N, CA and C of each residue as an Amber inpcrd file, in Angstrom:
protein
   720
  78.5950000   2.9010000  35.8800000  78.0000000   4.3060000  36.6190000
  77.5940000   5.3260000  35.5240000  76.5410000   5.9260000  35.4790000
  75.9770000   6.7990000  34.6070000  76.3110000   8.1070000  35.0710000
  76.5910000   9.1600000  34.2460000  76.8710000  10.5980000  34.6700000
  75.6090000  11.4170000  34.3360000  75.2890000  12.1440000  35.3850000
  74.0810000  13.0070000  35.4460000  74.6500000  14.4650000  35.2500000
  73.9350000  15.0660000  34.2160000  74.2200000  16.4140000  33.9630000
  73.6480000  17.4930000  35.0080000  74.4610000  18.2900000  35.6460000
  73.9340000  19.3050000  36.5930000  73.2520000  20.4310000  35.8210000
  71.9040000  20.3570000  35.8980000  71.1460000  21.6190000  35.2690000
  71.0990000  22.8430000  35.8450000  70.9330000  22.7610000  36.9680000
  70.7600000  24.0340000  37.9840000  72.1160000  24.0240000  39.0290000
  73.1430000  24.5570000  38.2040000  74.3570000  24.8790000  38.7660000
  74.5370000  26.2740000  39.5300000  75.5990000  26.5580000  39.7400000
  76.0440000  27.9180000  40.3990000  75.5340000  28.9300000  39.5730000
  75.8710000  28.7370000  38.4190000  75.7290000  29.8900000  37.2730000
  74.1750000  30.0320000  37.0840000  73.3610000  29.0920000  37.1510000
  71.9660000  29.1240000  37.3020000  71.3560000  30.0080000  38.4800000
  71.7800000  29.5690000  39.6120000  71.3020000  30.3030000  40.8760000
  71.8180000  31.7000000  40.8610000  72.9350000  31.9860000  40.3300000
  73.4420000  33.4740000  40.5510000  72.8250000  34.1910000  39.5300000
  72.0980000  33.8260000  38.4550000  71.2070000  34.5930000  37.5480000
  69.6790000  34.5300000  37.6790000  69.4030000  33.6630000  38.8240000
  67.9260000  33.3670000  38.8970000  67.2820000  34.6540000  39.6100000
  66.1340000  35.0480000  38.8820000  65.2840000  36.2790000  39.3310000
  63.8290000  35.8860000  39.7100000  63.5890000  36.1640000  41.0430000
  62.3060000  35.8240000  41.4370000  61.1540000  36.5890000  40.8040000
  59.9710000  36.2180000  40.5380000  58.8100000  37.0120000  40.1010000
  58.4120000  38.1180000  40.9690000  57.6530000  39.1090000  40.3920000
  57.1960000  40.2660000  41.1670000  56.3340000  39.6610000  42.3780000
  56.2910000  40.6200000  43.5150000  55.7600000  40.0320000  44.7950000
  54.2010000  39.5350000  44.4490000  53.5190000  40.4230000  43.8630000
  51.9810000  40.1630000  43.7460000  51.7490000  39.0280000  42.8040000
  52.7950000  38.7190000  41.8170000  52.6040000  37.6540000  41.1280000
  52.8900000  36.2790000  41.8960000  53.9280000  36.4190000  42.8140000
  54.0620000  35.2130000  43.7060000  52.9960000  35.1620000  44.5000000
  52.4900000  36.0620000  45.0780000  51.0740000  35.7840000  45.9060000
  49.8250000  35.6040000  45.2100000  50.0540000  35.3180000  43.9020000
  48.7380000  34.9900000  43.1570000  47.7160000  35.9180000  42.9610000
  48.1940000  37.3590000  43.0370000  47.2990000  38.3380000  42.9460000
  46.9590000  39.2340000  41.6280000  48.1190000  39.1370000  40.9300000
  48.3390000  40.0370000  39.6910000  48.9690000  39.2220000  38.6260000
  48.2990000  39.2190000  37.4950000  48.8450000  38.5350000  36.2680000
  49.4030000  39.7870000  35.5390000  50.7860000  39.9350000  35.3520000
  51.3910000  41.0270000  34.7970000  51.4140000  41.0560000  33.4760000
  51.5230000  39.7830000  32.9940000  51.3340000  39.6190000  31.5180000
  50.1720000  40.2610000  30.7190000  49.0750000  39.8600000  31.3990000
  47.6900000  40.4640000  30.8900000  47.5140000  41.8020000  31.2100000
  47.9660000  42.2470000  32.3850000  47.8680000  43.5990000  32.8570000
  48.6250000  44.6070000  32.0650000  49.8630000  44.2700000  31.5570000
  50.5930000  45.1540000  30.8220000  49.8830000  45.4260000  29.4150000
  49.0630000  44.4940000  28.8520000  48.4280000  44.7070000  27.6260000
  47.0470000  45.3500000  27.9420000  46.4010000  45.2110000  29.0930000
  45.2420000  45.9850000  29.4030000  45.2310000  47.3340000  29.6740000
  46.5760000  47.8320000  30.1340000  46.5460000  49.2810000  30.5760000
  47.3370000  50.0250000  29.6770000  48.3110000  49.4140000  28.6050000
  48.9320000  50.1890000  27.6840000  48.0300000  50.8690000  26.7560000
  48.2360000  52.3000000  26.5080000  47.3260000  53.0010000  25.6460000
  48.1290000  53.6200000  24.4140000  47.3550000  53.4500000  23.3810000
  48.1530000  53.9350000  22.1720000  48.4270000  55.4600000  22.2760000
  49.7090000  55.8760000  21.9200000  50.2010000  57.2200000  22.1430000
  49.4500000  58.1910000  21.0720000  48.8330000  57.8090000  20.1960000
  48.1180000  58.5580000  19.3310000  46.9030000  59.0870000  19.9740000
  46.3460000  58.3930000  20.9620000  45.2020000  58.7510000  21.7160000
  45.4100000  59.8040000  22.9560000  46.8000000  60.1350000  23.2130000
  47.0890000  61.1360000  24.0940000  46.7690000  60.5420000  25.4270000
  45.9150000  61.3460000  26.1950000  45.7410000  61.0630000  27.3790000
  44.1750000  60.4700000  27.7770000  43.6900000  59.9120000  26.4510000
  42.3990000  59.2860000  26.9040000  42.4450000  58.1510000  27.7480000
  41.6040000  57.9290000  28.6870000  41.5920000  56.7030000  29.7990000
  41.1490000  55.5260000  29.0840000  41.8690000  54.4340000  29.6750000
  41.4820000  53.0890000  29.3630000  41.0150000  52.3840000  30.5760000
  39.5500000  52.3270000  30.5820000  39.0770000  51.7020000  31.6350000
  38.9620000  50.2370000  31.7860000  38.9900000  49.8250000  32.9900000
  38.9410000  48.2680000  33.2800000  37.6060000  47.9580000  34.1390000
  36.9860000  46.9650000  33.8770000  36.1200000  46.3910000  34.8020000
  36.5910000  45.0310000  35.5050000  37.0270000  45.3390000  36.6900000
  37.6390000  44.0140000  37.4330000  36.6050000  43.5320000  38.1860000
  36.7990000  42.1170000  38.0100000  35.8310000  41.1860000  38.8320000
  36.4950000  40.1980000  39.3730000  36.2810000  39.9130000  40.9540000
  37.0820000  39.1720000  41.7900000  36.0360000  38.3080000  42.6620000
  36.2730000  37.2260000  43.0230000  35.5360000  36.2570000  43.5910000
  36.2090000  35.7700000  45.0510000  35.5210000  36.1440000  46.0880000
  36.1000000  35.5980000  47.3820000  35.0780000  34.5830000  48.0100000
  35.3540000  34.1200000  49.3490000  34.5480000  33.1050000  49.8830000
  33.1960000  33.6700000  50.1350000  33.0260000  34.7620000  50.2570000
  31.7520000  35.4190000  50.8230000  31.1390000  36.6220000  49.8960000
  31.9740000  36.9700000  48.7580000  31.6350000  38.1050000  48.0490000
  31.9710000  37.9910000  46.5670000  31.2670000  38.6360000  45.7540000
  31.6150000  39.0460000  44.3430000  31.8980000  40.5770000  44.4010000
  33.1900000  40.7800000  43.9520000  33.8210000  42.3030000  43.9190000
  33.7580000  42.8250000  42.5450000  33.0160000  43.7310000  42.2630000
  33.0380000  44.4610000  40.7450000  33.5990000  45.9270000  40.9640000
  34.6580000  46.1830000  40.3190000  35.2200000  47.4790000  40.3710000
  35.4210000  48.2120000  38.9020000  35.2500000  49.3050000  38.9740000
  35.5480000  50.1570000  37.6840000  36.6780000  51.1300000  38.0700000
  37.8940000  50.7160000  37.2370000  39.3420000  51.2460000  37.5240000
  39.8700000  52.0790000  36.2270000  40.4280000  52.9470000  36.5850000
  41.0610000  53.8370000  35.4920000  42.7840000  53.7020000  36.0360000
  43.5700000  53.1620000  35.0890000  44.9760000  53.0690000  35.5540000
  45.7170000  54.4090000  35.2080000  46.5800000  54.7230000  36.2010000
  47.4590000  55.9860000  36.1370000  48.6670000  55.6130000  36.2590000
  49.6890000  56.5940000  36.1550000  51.1330000  56.2490000  36.4740000
  51.4360000  55.9790000  37.9460000  50.7450000  56.6640000  38.8160000
  50.9630000  56.3310000  40.2130000  50.1930000  55.3380000  40.7140000
  49.4470000  54.6540000  39.9690000  48.6800000  53.4180000  40.2960000
  47.0810000  53.5110000  39.9640000  46.6210000  52.4630000  40.2250000
  45.1710000  52.3800000  39.6800000  44.1200000  53.2880000  40.4230000
  43.2400000  53.9840000  39.9510000  42.2960000  54.6530000  40.5220000
  40.8390000  54.1260000  40.5390000  40.3830000  53.5760000  41.5940000
  39.1350000  53.0070000  41.5930000  37.9070000  53.9970000  41.5760000
  37.1490000  54.1120000  40.4490000  36.1640000  55.1230000  40.2850000
  34.9410000  54.6450000  41.0330000  34.6280000  53.2710000  41.0170000
  33.4370000  52.8210000  41.6090000  33.5530000  51.4020000  41.9340000
  32.9800000  50.9700000  43.0610000  33.2390000  49.5820000  43.6280000
  31.6840000  48.8880000  43.9600000  31.2880000  47.8990000  43.6820000
  30.2720000  47.1580000  44.2360000  30.7020000  45.8680000  44.7890000
  30.2270000  45.7320000  46.0950000  30.3330000  44.2000000  46.6210000
  28.9120000  43.5820000  46.7490000  28.8740000  42.3180000  46.5480000
  27.6360000  41.6160000  46.4920000  26.6780000  41.6600000  47.7570000
  27.6600000  41.7780000  48.8670000  26.9870000  42.0860000  50.0410000
  26.0790000  43.4240000  50.1630000  26.4900000  44.3130000  49.2270000
  25.5670000  45.5050000  49.0960000  24.1180000  45.2500000  48.6640000
  23.9460000  44.1920000  48.1190000  22.5530000  43.8870000  47.6210000
  21.5740000  43.5090000  48.6680000  22.0440000  43.4460000  49.9680000
  21.1350000  43.4980000  51.1230000  20.2990000  44.7450000  51.1620000
  20.9100000  45.8630000  50.7520000  19.9330000  47.1250000  50.5470000
  18.9150000  46.9220000  49.6140000  19.0240000  45.9670000  48.6720000
  17.7400000  45.9080000  47.6160000  17.1250000  44.6270000  47.8540000
  17.0530000  44.3350000  49.1640000  16.0860000  43.0600000  49.4500000
  16.5590000  41.6960000  49.2480000  17.8160000  41.6330000  49.1190000
  18.4200000  40.3060000  48.8230000  19.1370000  39.8140000  50.2090000
  18.6910000  39.0310000  50.9270000  19.4520000  38.7370000  52.3670000
  20.3620000  37.5870000  52.2550000  20.6470000  36.7950000  51.1170000
  21.5040000  35.7070000  51.0940000  21.9830000  35.3990000  49.8210000
  22.9720000  34.4110000  49.7690000  23.5490000  33.8150000  48.4970000
  24.1610000  34.9790000  47.7650000  25.3530000  35.4700000  48.2990000
  25.9150000  36.7190000  47.8430000  27.0610000  36.2210000  47.0360000
  27.3510000  35.0010000  46.7030000  28.4000000  34.4470000  45.8550000
  27.7220000  33.5960000  44.7390000  26.3000000  33.7240000  44.5310000
  25.5440000  32.7130000  43.4040000  25.7480000  33.6000000  42.1880000
  25.3870000  32.8100000  41.2640000  25.3620000  33.4540000  39.7560000
  24.3620000  34.6510000  39.5530000  23.0740000  34.6580000  40.3310000
  22.2350000  35.7610000  40.1720000  22.8880000  37.0650000  40.9650000
  23.6300000  36.8250000  42.2020000  24.0740000  37.9700000  42.7860000
  25.3470000  38.5430000  42.0390000  26.0520000  37.6990000  41.1700000
  26.9170000  38.1050000  40.3650000  26.3880000  39.0710000  39.1630000
  25.4720000  38.5540000  38.6740000  24.7920000  39.3010000  37.7580000
  24.2640000  40.8200000  38.1730000  23.8110000  40.7920000  39.2030000
  23.1290000  41.9660000  39.9270000  24.3660000  42.9950000  40.4450000
  25.3260000  42.3710000  40.7830000  26.4950000  43.0770000  41.2270000
  27.0390000  43.9870000  40.1400000  27.2100000  43.1500000  38.8850000
  27.5900000  43.7920000  37.8680000  26.5690000  44.8100000  37.1420000
  25.3140000  44.5760000  37.2300000  24.0820000  45.6010000  36.8980000
  24.2550000  46.8260000  37.6330000  24.4820000  46.6800000  38.9860000
  24.3150000  47.7660000  39.9220000  25.6290000  48.6210000  39.6320000
  26.6810000  47.9520000  39.3050000  28.0590000  48.9220000  38.8720000
  27.6270000  49.5430000  37.7110000  27.1920000  48.7970000  36.4830000
  26.8340000  49.5110000  35.3160000  25.9650000  50.7030000  35.5850000
  24.8860000  50.5350000  36.3360000  24.0090000  51.5850000  36.6070000
  24.5270000  52.8830000  37.2760000  25.5740000  52.4590000  37.9470000
  26.3600000  53.5950000  38.9220000  27.4080000  54.3340000  37.9990000
  28.0600000  53.6060000  37.1910000  28.8390000  54.3300000  36.0510000
  28.2000000  54.9040000  35.0770000  27.1960000  54.4860000  34.4850000
  26.4970000  55.0920000  33.5310000  25.9780000  56.4570000  33.7740000
  25.5900000  56.6540000  35.0730000  24.9460000  57.9020000  35.5900000
  25.9590000  59.0210000  35.7290000  27.3490000  58.6030000  35.8660000
  28.3780000  59.5050000  36.2200000  28.6850000  60.5140000  34.8520000
  28.3440000  61.6690000  34.7880000  28.0750000  62.4880000  33.6740000
  29.8020000  62.8270000  33.2150000  30.7800000  62.7210000  34.2230000
  32.1820000  63.0210000  33.8760000  32.6060000  61.8860000  33.0370000
  32.1960000  60.7810000  33.0220000  32.7960000  59.7230000  32.0680000
  32.0890000  59.5440000  30.8580000  30.9640000  60.0450000  30.7640000
  30.1800000  60.0730000  29.4620000  30.7800000  60.8900000  28.3590000
  30.7230000  60.3580000  27.1020000  31.2290000  61.0290000  25.9800000
  30.0360000  61.4510000  25.1420000  30.1220000  62.6900000  24.4110000
  29.0920000  63.0160000  23.5380000  29.7860000  62.8590000  22.0700000
  28.7250000  62.0260000  21.3540000  29.1510000  61.8660000  19.9100000
  28.3170000  62.5080000  19.0590000  28.9120000  63.0820000  17.9340000
  27.9090000  63.9870000  17.1480000  28.1970000  63.4120000  15.5350000
  27.0130000  63.3920000  15.0700000  26.8680000  62.9590000  13.5590000
  26.2880000  64.2210000  12.8980000  26.6360000  64.2870000  11.5380000
  26.0850000  65.2890000  10.8260000  24.5280000  65.2330000  10.7010000
  23.9650000  66.4980000  10.7480000  22.6000000  66.7970000  10.7830000
  21.7980000  65.8810000  11.8220000  22.2710000  65.6380000  12.8180000
  21.5610000  64.9960000  13.8640000  22.0940000  65.4500000  15.3530000
  21.0100000  65.1130000  16.4200000  21.4910000  65.7280000  17.6290000
  22.6590000  64.8330000  18.2430000  23.4290000  65.3300000  18.9840000
  24.4510000  64.6750000  19.8070000  24.0620000  63.7770000  20.6900000
  24.3990000  62.3430000  20.9430000  23.9720000  61.6160000  21.8150000
  25.2310000  61.0040000  22.7480000  24.8460000  60.5300000  23.8490000
  25.8650000  60.0420000  24.7500000  26.2110000  58.5930000  24.3310000
  27.7320000  58.4270000  24.1050000  28.3690000  57.0840000  23.8090000
  28.6280000  56.3970000  25.0300000  28.1890000  55.0690000  24.8480000
  28.4570000  54.2120000  26.1080000  29.7880000  54.0710000  26.5810000
  30.0740000  54.2320000  27.8130000  31.5810000  53.9580000  28.3250000
  32.0400000  52.5980000  28.0470000  33.3020000  52.6060000  27.4600000
  34.0480000  51.4630000  26.9900000  35.0820000  51.0340000  28.1660000
  34.9880000  49.8270000  28.3140000  35.7240000  49.0810000  29.3600000
  36.2780000  47.6540000  28.9380000  37.2610000  47.1500000  29.4520000
  37.8120000  45.9630000  29.1980000  37.5620000  45.0210000  30.5870000
  37.2110000  43.8490000  30.2540000  37.0530000  42.8990000  31.4620000
  38.3340000  42.3090000  31.9500000  38.6630000  42.5820000  33.3050000
  39.7720000  42.0610000  33.8060000  39.4220000  41.0180000  34.8890000
  39.8080000  39.7350000  34.6110000  39.5350000  38.7250000  35.5050000
  40.7130000  38.2190000  36.5760000  41.7170000  38.9150000  36.1970000
  43.0040000  38.4680000  36.9520000  43.7300000  37.2180000  36.6680000
  43.7290000  36.3330000  37.7200000  44.1310000  34.9390000  37.4730000
  43.1180000  33.9720000  37.4010000  41.8520000  34.5110000  37.3170000
  40.6810000  33.5000000  37.2560000  40.7200000  32.7260000  35.9410000
  40.0040000  31.6980000  35.7540000  39.8900000  30.8050000  34.6220000
  38.7070000  31.4630000  33.7820000  38.8580000  31.3960000  32.6710000
  37.8850000  31.7800000  31.6510000  36.9190000  30.6470000  31.2490000
  36.2540000  30.0040000  32.0220000  35.4770000  29.0240000  32.0150000
  34.0710000  29.4250000  31.4840000  33.6550000  28.5720000  30.5080000
  32.2170000  28.8340000  29.8920000  31.1490000  28.7580000  30.9640000
  30.4610000  29.8090000  31.2800000  29.3360000  29.8930000  32.2860000
  30.0220000  30.5050000  33.6110000  31.0750000  31.0970000  33.6490000
  31.6270000  31.3710000  34.8840000  30.9850000  32.4650000  35.5630000
  30.8340000  32.6430000  36.8350000  29.9850000  33.8520000  37.2970000
  30.7690000  35.2240000  37.0390000  32.0340000  35.0820000  36.5250000
  32.7130000  36.2800000  36.1080000  31.8900000  36.9310000  34.9490000
  31.4210000  36.0780000  34.1730000  30.8280000  36.5220000  32.8310000
  29.2010000  36.8380000  33.1440000  28.7040000  36.2950000  34.2290000
  27.4170000  36.7860000  34.8330000  27.6800000  38.2120000  35.2680000
  28.7670000  38.5970000  35.9030000  28.9470000  39.9820000  36.3160000
  29.0910000  40.8820000  35.1230000  29.8420000  40.2980000  34.1130000
  30.0790000  41.2490000  32.7420000  28.6790000  41.4360000  32.1990000
  27.7950000  40.4250000  32.1660000  26.6000000  40.4860000  31.3030000
  25.6690000  41.4460000  32.1720000  25.8710000  41.5040000  33.2640000
  25.0980000  42.7410000  34.3210000  25.4790000  44.0160000  33.9230000
  26.9650000  44.1070000  33.8220000  27.4170000  45.5240000  33.4970000
  27.1390000  45.9070000  32.2900000  27.1460000  45.0530000  31.1850000
  26.7370000  45.4010000  29.7640000  25.1580000  45.7770000  29.8180000
  24.4850000  45.2460000  30.5190000  22.9040000  45.5280000  30.6720000
  22.6820000  46.8660000  31.3410000  23.6450000  47.2220000  32.1810000
  23.8690000  48.4260000  33.0990000  24.2480000  49.6270000  32.0610000
  24.6830000  49.2910000  30.8680000  25.2020000  50.7330000  30.1740000
  26.6800000  50.6500000  29.7460000  27.5880000  49.5700000  30.3120000
  28.9330000  49.6910000  29.8880000  29.2530000  48.8490000  28.6330000
  30.0550000  49.3440000  27.7680000  30.3640000  48.5460000  26.5550000
  31.5570000  47.7710000  26.8330000  31.4370000  46.5890000  26.7920000
  32.5520000  45.5860000  27.2050000  32.6620000  44.5890000  25.9490000
  33.8080000  44.4440000  25.1620000  34.1270000  43.5720000  24.1910000
  33.9300000  42.0590000  24.6160000  32.9720000  41.4170000  23.8730000
  32.8790000  39.9270000  24.4360000  32.1450000  38.9700000  23.3780000
  32.3500000  37.6550000  23.8430000  31.6470000  36.7130000  22.8040000
  30.5230000  35.9930000  23.6880000  29.5050000  36.1270000  23.0370000
  28.0740000  35.4330000  23.6850000  28.1540000  33.7510000  23.8990000
  29.2370000  33.2820000  23.3070000  29.4200000  31.8350000  23.5290000
  29.8910000  31.4450000  24.9460000  30.3330000  32.5240000  25.6620000
  30.8240000  32.3680000  26.9250000  29.7310000  32.3870000  27.9800000
  28.5570000  32.7280000  27.6630000  27.4350000  32.7190000  28.4830000
  27.1010000  31.2950000  28.6820000  26.2890000  30.7140000  29.6930000
  25.9340000  29.2620000  29.9650000  24.9510000  28.8680000  29.0420000
  24.8840000  27.6080000  28.6870000  23.7950000  27.0560000  27.8740000
  23.5010000  25.5780000  28.5220000  22.3410000  24.9990000  27.8740000
  21.8150000  23.9530000  28.4890000  22.7520000  22.8050000  27.9650000
  23.1100000  21.8030000  28.6800000  23.9520000  20.7010000  28.1440000
  23.3030000  19.7740000  27.2200000  23.9870000  19.4270000  26.3200000
  23.5810000  18.6850000  25.1370000  22.8610000  19.4780000  23.8740000
  22.7060000  20.6430000  23.9180000  22.0360000  21.4600000  22.9490000
  22.9630000  22.5410000  22.4410000  22.4840000  23.0580000  21.3220000
  23.2940000  23.9140000  20.5890000  23.1540000  25.3150000  21.2850000
  24.1820000  26.1690000  21.2280000  24.3190000  27.3280000  21.9500000
  23.3490000  28.4670000  21.4010000  23.1210000  28.4140000  20.1300000
  22.3490000  29.5690000  19.4740000  20.7990000  29.3990000  19.9020000
  20.3080000  28.1760000  19.9010000  18.8630000  28.0500000  20.4350000
  18.5370000  28.2920000  21.8270000  19.4510000  28.1670000  22.6700000
  19.1340000  28.0980000  24.2050000  19.8170000  29.0430000  24.8760000
  20.9060000  30.0590000  24.1670000  21.7300000  30.8550000  24.9850000
  20.6740000  31.7860000  25.9320000  19.6830000  32.4780000  25.1540000
  19.0530000  33.6680000  25.8510000  18.0380000  33.0980000  26.8270000
  17.5620000  31.8660000  26.8030000  16.6780000  31.3000000  27.7760000
  17.4620000  30.8500000  28.9110000  18.7440000  30.2140000  28.6260000
  19.6350000  29.8210000  29.6970000  20.1470000  31.0030000  30.7270000
  20.7040000  31.7900000  30.0510000  21.2980000  33.0420000  30.8240000
  20.1550000  33.7050000  31.6010000  19.0660000  33.8000000  31.0640000
  17.8430000  34.4730000  31.8010000  17.4090000  33.6920000  32.8780000
  17.4400000  32.3980000  32.8090000  16.9880000  31.4400000  33.7880000
  17.9280000  31.2750000  35.0490000  19.1690000  31.4210000  34.7050000
  20.2290000  31.3220000  35.6990000  20.2830000  32.7390000  36.3680000
  20.2990000  33.7980000  35.6780000  20.2200000  35.2940000  36.2940000
  19.0860000  35.3480000  37.2390000  18.0820000  34.6330000  36.9310000
  16.6760000  34.7660000  37.8180000  16.6370000  33.7120000  39.0110000
  17.7520000  32.7530000  38.9610000  17.8590000  31.8640000  39.9770000
  17.0150000  30.4790000  39.9070000  16.3780000  30.2440000  38.7990000
  15.6580000  29.0970000  38.6160000  16.4870000  27.7080000  38.8300000
  17.6720000  27.7080000  38.4990000  18.2930000  26.6260000  38.4740000
  18.6380000  26.1370000  40.0450000  19.0960000  27.2850000  40.9080000
  19.1570000  27.1420000  42.2340000  17.9510000  26.6780000  42.9860000
  16.8840000  27.2930000  42.5640000  15.6780000  26.9380000  43.1280000
  15.1410000  25.4290000  42.8330000  15.3560000  25.0480000  41.7900000
  15.1640000  23.5340000  41.3600000  16.1390000  22.6140000  42.1670000
  17.3900000  22.9080000  42.3470000  18.2730000  22.2570000  43.0730000
  17.8090000  22.1770000  44.5060000  17.3360000  23.1860000  45.1650000
  16.8280000  23.3500000  46.6010000  15.7070000  22.4420000  46.6000000
  14.8440000  22.3510000  45.7660000  13.6870000  21.4250000  45.8600000
  14.0390000  19.9840000  45.8420000  14.9390000  19.7630000  44.8820000
  15.2600000  18.4210000  44.7800000  16.0940000  17.8860000  46.1440000
  16.9700000  18.6320000  46.4740000  17.7180000  18.1810000  47.7810000
  16.7630000  18.1080000  48.9490000  15.8830000  19.0500000  49.1740000
  14.8770000  19.1530000  50.1970000  13.9790000  17.7800000  50.2280000
  13.5900000  17.1460000  49.0550000  13.0270000  15.9820000  48.9430000
  13.8870000  14.8700000  49.2290000  14.8730000  14.9640000  48.7650000
  15.8490000  13.6230000  49.0680000  16.5050000  13.4390000  50.1620000
  17.1020000  14.4080000  50.9610000  17.6720000  14.5190000  52.0800000
  17.5050000  15.9970000  52.7760000  16.7760000  16.1650000  53.8730000
  16.5460000  17.2950000  54.4680000  17.5250000  17.6710000  55.3500000
  18.3720000  16.7900000  55.9440000  19.5740000  17.1380000  56.7310000
  20.5050000  17.8030000  55.8830000  20.7400000  17.3330000  54.8530000
  21.7490000  17.8790000  53.8680000  21.4140000  19.3250000  53.3610000
  19.9610000  19.3290000  53.0580000  19.4690000  20.5320000  52.6320000
  19.5960000  21.9460000  53.8280000  19.4960000  21.3010000  55.0700000
  19.6180000  22.4300000  56.1740000  21.1690000  22.9040000  56.2350000
  22.0680000  21.9170000  56.0170000  23.3760000  22.2490000  56.1090000
  23.9260000  23.1030000  54.7940000  23.3470000  22.7590000  53.6220000
  23.8340000  23.2890000  52.4490000  23.0670000  24.7370000  52.2820000
  21.8340000  24.8450000  52.7210000  21.1890000  26.0270000  52.6010000
  20.8660000  26.5620000  53.9570000  21.7770000  26.6860000  54.8630000
  21.6680000  27.1290000  56.3480000  20.9910000  28.5790000  56.2880000
  21.6490000  29.3950000  55.3890000  21.0540000  30.7820000  55.4670000
  19.8070000  31.0510000  54.9620000  19.2970000  30.2740000  54.1180000
  17.9630000  30.2370000  53.4730000  17.0780000  29.7230000  54.6100000
  17.5330000  28.6000000  55.4910000  16.6650000  28.1550000  56.4320000
  16.4570000  29.1420000  57.7460000  17.6230000  29.7610000  57.8130000
  17.5190000  30.9760000  58.8970000  16.7450000  31.8450000  58.5870000
  16.8260000  32.3560000  57.3150000  15.7250000  33.6190000  56.8620000
  14.5190000  32.9950000  56.4070000  14.0530000  31.6620000  56.5780000
  12.6590000  31.0790000  56.1970000  12.3540000  31.3370000  55.0510000
  13.3520000  31.0080000  54.0210000  13.0030000  31.2320000  52.6940000
  12.9470000  29.7970000  52.0090000  11.8170000  29.7850000  51.3360000
  11.4790000  28.4790000  50.6440000  12.1260000  28.5130000  49.3150000
  12.2910000  27.4200000  48.5380000  12.8050000  27.3880000  47.3990000
  11.7920000  28.0960000  46.2680000  10.4880000  28.0070000  46.4550000
   9.4700000  28.7520000  45.5750000   9.7010000  30.1970000  45.4930000
   9.9740000  30.7220000  46.8170000  10.1760000  32.3320000  46.8750000
  11.6600000  32.6860000  46.5080000  12.5030000  31.7340000  46.2760000
  14.0360000  32.2430000  45.9830000  14.0820000  33.1190000  44.8000000
  13.3510000  32.6780000  43.6800000  13.4740000  33.3450000  42.4010000
  12.7380000  34.7330000  42.6160000  11.6880000  34.9640000  43.5730000
  11.0470000  36.1700000  43.6010000  11.6900000  37.2390000  44.1750000
  12.7270000  36.5800000  45.2070000  13.7370000  37.6880000  45.8100000
  14.7560000  38.2890000  44.9870000  15.3330000  37.5350000  43.7500000
  16.1110000  38.1520000  42.9970000  15.3130000  38.9980000  41.9620000
  14.2110000  38.7090000  41.5580000  13.2730000  39.5050000  40.6570000
  13.2540000  40.9170000  41.3450000  12.6650000  40.9150000  42.5540000
  12.6950000  42.1440000  43.3400000  13.8360000  42.8720000  43.3750000
  14.9250000  42.1560000  43.6350000  16.2330000  42.9520000  43.5370000
  16.5570000  43.5570000  42.3640000  16.2650000  42.7600000  41.2570000
  16.2970000  43.3320000  39.9090000  15.5430000  44.6460000  39.6300000
  14.3010000  44.6550000  39.9550000  13.4650000  45.6190000  39.8640000
  13.9660000  46.8690000  40.5720000  14.4660000  46.5220000  41.8390000
  14.8960000  47.7870000  42.7640000  16.0620000  48.3870000  42.1700000
  16.9010000  47.6720000  41.6910000  18.3950000  48.2320000  40.9470000
  17.9870000  48.9010000  39.6650000  16.9350000  48.4770000  39.0360000
  16.6330000  49.1510000  37.5280000  15.8550000  50.4840000  37.9370000
  15.0270000  50.4810000  39.1160000  14.1960000  51.6920000  39.4750000
  15.1350000  52.8870000  40.0310000  16.4270000  52.5860000  40.0720000
  17.2250000  53.7400000  40.6660000  17.3330000  54.9510000  39.7470000
């Protein structure tokens, strides 16, 4: 008869400590949060902003947050469903919608005069310094080409300075990242990949097309006009 060592005995259970509530619920990664909100004491009370991106079943949520002792202060928030005001009636969780949500947040924050800093150089006129923020993805996975990075790209184009690597942006399969990075990210942002998929599915199986793109069928939007919708939305946001 073999003897088994009891690993989780009474001493183990008496010392066991559960994780914090929001970590148990899968809402907050306290390990990364601690490092994102801690500010160097030599910088006194200078704020340390975060751009928070979260994805739900029906929305892409982009927030611009300033941490304080009493809790996080949300300075601005954009839901992808708000793109309806810019002429986009569908596809609020797609790659183009993520980009436009980040772009709208960047435009909103960059117009806020209270957050802008003036920088002076000798013998030159003072100029506005871009607002610096850190990307907060929570418990999301940092997969290359993720929609989170599409929102980050939009915020950068909107005027927020976020430290990043361009290798995280999508690329064409089987090709080097350097040659195709710009073309690939632009085509995905404009919705070309979704339009091509819609056309191929419509030719192969129309019943599956109706189920998969029911919102497009309801709005009577054809694959060819899908790209034009996001282009008009992009122009509407930039014209603000």
